[in-house]
Amino acid sequence: MLLAAEAGVTVATTGQAVALSSQVPAADTPTSFGPAQADDEASAMLMARLQDRRIEILGARTADTTSWANPNGTVTVESFTGPIRVKDSARKWQPVDVSLSESGGRVVPKAAAAEISFSAGGSAAPLAQVTRGEKTFGVTWDGALPKPVLKGNTATYPNAVPSGDVVVSALPEGFSHSVVLRERPSGPVEFRLPVTAKGLTLPRRPIRGCSGRTPRASRSLPHRRP
């Protein structure tokens, strides 16, 4: 079980957090043949030999693998470093899409491998939260936040700090959060984002932050100081 979160403070004239997700390679789809897909391996093998092109085996799809039947009778399995698709409420595979919109008083991605939500503004906590199964990790913000500006997978809370913005971005399995300062500070800067956790152990780590652990896996949750 993995819950991902990243944090940082950036000083720049302009700033934007951008999350990059895995891309699914497109298959050749000649108009005369139609989609290069078949429900099962036997059908895909037959189509691959007859059409002399590789055919995706839909029944072998997983969140992070794609299987292809080849014209020579072999099968190629492409494995990705993270999820490229998720199942919707009808249990059908859909591509990961972390573009954001407001729903039910929270900002959420369209389709992610975990339940991710961000603040829609105001003082309701948390700023950002990710839940997977019975495990939840979140960060809160001290005080009211302005209504965010949404662009792609990123929510920007303008002027949430003096001469700066709070920025959170949805990732396929979690989120990143940053404070972007538009002016160089004249002295030390410190921002405190209290952490909330359920079903996780968060041991303290000097300076570098903390890490969240579940019985089966762990993921570092870095908090970088400026």
Coordinates of C-alpha atoms in Angstrom, one line a residue:
M1 CA 0.0 0.0 0.0
L2 CA 1.5 3.3 -1.1
L3 CA 0.5 6.8 -0.3
A4 CA 2.5 9.5 -2.1
A5 CA 3.1 13.1 -1.1
E6 CA 5.8 15.6 -1.9
A7 CA 6.5 19.0 -0.5
G8 CA 8.8 21.9 -1.2
V9 CA 9.3 25.7 -1.1
T10 CA 10.3 27.5 -4.3
V11 CA 11.5 31.1 -4.8
A12 CA 10.9 32.3 -8.3
T13 CA 9.5 35.2 -10.4
T14 CA 6.9 32.8 -11.6
G15 CA 6.1 29.3 -10.5
Q16 CA 3.9 26.3 -11.3
A17 CA 3.9 22.8 -10.1
V18 CA 3.5 20.2 -12.9
A19 CA 2.9 16.5 -12.4
L20 CA 3.9 14.1 -15.1
S21 CA 1.9 10.9 -15.5
S22 CA 2.8 7.8 -17.5
Q23 CA 1.8 7.7 -21.1
V24 CA 0.2 4.7 -22.9
P25 CA 1.7 4.1 -26.3
A26 CA -0.8 4.3 -29.1
A27 CA -1.3 1.2 -31.3
D28 CA -1.5 1.3 -35.1
T29 CA -5.1 1.3 -36.1
P30 CA -5.6 1.1 -39.8
T31 CA -9.1 2.1 -40.8
S32 CA -9.7 -1.2 -42.6
F33 CA -9.0 -3.3 -39.5
G34 CA -10.5 -1.2 -36.7
P35 CA -9.2 -1.1 -33.1
A36 CA -6.2 -3.3 -32.4
Q37 CA -7.9 -5.0 -29.4
A38 CA -9.4 -8.3 -28.5
D39 CA -11.1 -9.5 -25.4
D40 CA -9.0 -12.6 -24.8
E41 CA -5.6 -14.0 -25.7
A42 CA -6.8 -16.6 -28.2
S43 CA -8.8 -14.0 -30.2
A44 CA -5.9 -11.6 -30.0
M45 CA -3.4 -14.2 -31.3
L46 CA -5.7 -15.0 -34.3
M47 CA -6.2 -11.3 -35.1
A48 CA -2.5 -10.6 -34.9
R49 CA -1.6 -13.4 -37.4
L50 CA -4.4 -12.5 -39.8
Q51 CA -3.8 -8.7 -39.7
D52 CA 0.0 -8.8 -39.3
R53 CA 0.0 -6.4 -36.4
R54 CA 0.1 -6.5 -32.7
I55 CA -3.3 -6.7 -30.8
E56 CA -3.9 -5.7 -27.2
I57 CA -5.4 -8.4 -25.0
L58 CA -8.0 -6.5 -23.1
G59 CA -8.7 -9.2 -20.6
A60 CA -5.0 -9.1 -19.4
R61 CA -5.1 -5.4 -18.6
T62 CA -3.9 -4.3 -15.1
A63 CA -3.5 -0.9 -13.6
D64 CA 0.2 -0.8 -14.7
T65 CA 0.6 -3.3 -17.5
T66 CA -0.6 -3.8 -21.1
S67 CA -0.3 -7.1 -22.9
W68 CA 0.0 -7.5 -26.7
A69 CA -0.3 -10.5 -28.9
N70 CA 2.3 -10.4 -31.7
P71 CA 1.9 -11.8 -35.3
N72 CA 4.7 -14.3 -34.6
G73 CA 2.7 -16.0 -31.8
T74 CA 4.5 -14.4 -28.8
V75 CA 3.0 -12.0 -26.2
T76 CA 4.7 -8.8 -25.1
V77 CA 3.8 -7.3 -21.7
E78 CA 4.6 -3.6 -21.2
S79 CA 5.0 -2.7 -17.5
F80 CA 4.9 0.9 -16.3
T81 CA 6.4 2.5 -13.2
G82 CA 3.0 3.7 -12.0
P83 CA -0.7 3.2 -12.7
I84 CA -1.8 4.3 -16.2
R85 CA -5.5 3.3 -15.7
V86 CA -8.0 2.8 -13.0
K87 CA -11.4 1.1 -12.7
D88 CA -14.5 3.3 -12.6
S89 CA -17.7 2.7 -10.6
A90 CA -18.8 0.2 -13.3
R91 CA -15.5 -1.7 -12.8
K92 CA -14.4 -0.7 -16.3
W93 CA -10.8 0.5 -17.0
Q94 CA -10.4 4.2 -17.6
P95 CA -7.1 6.1 -18.3
V96 CA -5.6 8.0 -15.4
D97 CA -6.7 11.6 -15.6
V98 CA -5.6 13.9 -12.8
S99 CA -7.2 17.1 -14.2
L100 CA -9.0 18.9 -11.4
S101 CA -12.5 20.1 -10.9
E102 CA -14.6 21.2 -7.9
S103 CA -17.2 18.6 -6.6
G104 CA -19.0 18.4 -3.3
G105 CA -17.1 21.3 -1.8
R106 CA -13.7 19.8 -2.5
V107 CA -11.3 19.9 -5.5
V108 CA -10.8 16.4 -6.9
P109 CA -9.0 14.7 -9.9
K110 CA -11.1 13.0 -12.6
A111 CA -9.6 9.6 -12.3
A112 CA -6.7 8.6 -10.0
A113 CA -5.4 5.4 -8.3
A114 CA -6.3 6.8 -4.9
E115 CA -8.9 9.1 -3.4
I116 CA -7.4 12.6 -3.6
S117 CA -9.0 15.8 -2.6
F118 CA -7.9 19.4 -2.1
S119 CA -9.5 22.4 -0.3
A120 CA -11.9 24.5 -2.3
G121 CA -11.0 27.5 -0.2
G122 CA -11.9 28.7 3.2
S123 CA -10.8 27.3 6.6
A124 CA -12.2 23.7 6.2
A125 CA -9.4 21.2 6.7
P126 CA -7.4 19.6 5.2
L127 CA -5.5 21.5 2.5
A128 CA -4.8 18.2 0.7
Q129 CA -5.6 14.5 1.5
V130 CA -5.0 11.1 -0.1
T131 CA -6.8 7.9 1.0
R132 CA -6.2 4.4 -0.2
G133 CA -8.2 1.6 1.5
E134 CA -8.0 2.3 5.3
K135 CA -4.9 4.5 5.0
T136 CA -5.2 8.3 4.9
F137 CA -2.6 11.0 4.8
G138 CA -3.2 14.7 4.7
V139 CA -1.8 18.2 5.4
T140 CA -3.6 21.1 6.8
W141 CA -3.2 24.9 6.4
D142 CA -3.3 27.3 9.4
G143 CA -6.0 29.8 8.5
A144 CA -8.4 30.4 5.6
L145 CA -7.4 29.8 2.1
P146 CA -8.6 31.8 -1.0
K147 CA -10.6 30.0 -3.7
P148 CA -8.1 28.1 -5.8
V149 CA -7.3 28.7 -9.5
L150 CA -7.5 25.3 -11.3
K151 CA -5.3 24.5 -14.3
G152 CA -4.8 20.9 -15.3
N153 CA -3.8 18.9 -12.3
T154 CA -2.8 21.9 -10.3
A155 CA -4.7 24.1 -7.8
T156 CA -3.1 27.5 -6.9
Y157 CA -4.2 29.4 -3.9
P158 CA -3.2 33.0 -4.8
N159 CA -1.7 35.2 -2.1
A160 CA -2.2 32.6 0.6
V161 CA 1.1 33.9 2.0
P162 CA 2.7 37.3 1.7
S163 CA 3.9 37.7 -1.9
G164 CA 3.3 34.1 -2.6
D165 CA 1.0 31.3 -3.4
V166 CA 0.2 27.8 -2.0
V167 CA 0.3 25.2 -4.9
V168 CA -1.0 21.6 -4.8
S169 CA -0.9 19.2 -7.6
A170 CA -2.6 15.8 -8.1
L171 CA -0.5 12.8 -9.0
P172 CA -1.8 9.4 -10.0
E173 CA -1.3 8.0 -6.5
G174 CA -1.0 11.1 -4.3
F175 CA -0.2 14.8 -4.4
S176 CA 2.6 17.4 -4.1
H177 CA 2.4 20.7 -2.3
S178 CA 4.6 23.8 -2.4
V179 CA 4.8 27.4 -1.4
V180 CA 5.9 29.6 -4.3
L181 CA 7.3 33.0 -3.4
R182 CA 7.3 35.7 -6.0
E183 CA 9.8 37.8 -4.2
R184 CA 13.1 36.7 -2.5
P185 CA 12.6 36.9 1.3
S186 CA 14.9 39.2 3.3
G187 CA 15.3 36.6 6.1
P188 CA 14.5 33.1 7.2
V189 CA 11.1 31.7 6.1
E190 CA 9.2 28.9 7.8
F191 CA 5.8 27.4 7.0
R192 CA 4.1 24.8 9.2
L193 CA 1.7 22.3 7.7
P194 CA 0.3 20.0 10.3
V195 CA 0.0 16.4 9.2
T196 CA -3.0 14.1 9.7
A197 CA -2.7 10.4 9.3
K198 CA -4.9 7.3 9.8
G199 CA -3.6 3.8 9.6
L200 CA 0.0 5.1 9.2
T201 CA 3.0 5.4 11.5
L202 CA 4.9 8.7 11.0
P203 CA 8.2 8.5 12.8
R204 CA 10.0 11.8 13.1
R205 CA 13.1 12.3 11.0
P206 CA 15.4 15.3 11.8
I207 CA 15.3 18.2 9.2
R208 CA 14.2 16.0 6.3
G209 CA 10.7 15.4 7.5
C210 CA 8.9 12.1 8.1
S211 CA 7.9 8.9 6.3
G212 CA 4.6 7.1 6.2
R213 CA 4.6 3.4 6.6
T214 CA 2.0 0.6 6.2
P215 CA 2.6 -3.0 7.1
R216 CA 3.4 -3.9 3.4
A217 CA 5.2 -0.8 2.0
S218 CA 6.5 2.6 2.8
R219 CA 6.9 5.9 0.9
S220 CA 9.0 8.8 2.0
L221 CA 7.0 12.0 2.6
P222 CA 9.7 14.7 2.3
H223 CA 9.4 18.2 3.8
R224 CA 12.2 20.4 2.6
R225 CA 13.0 23.5 4.5
P226 CA 13.9 26.7 2.6

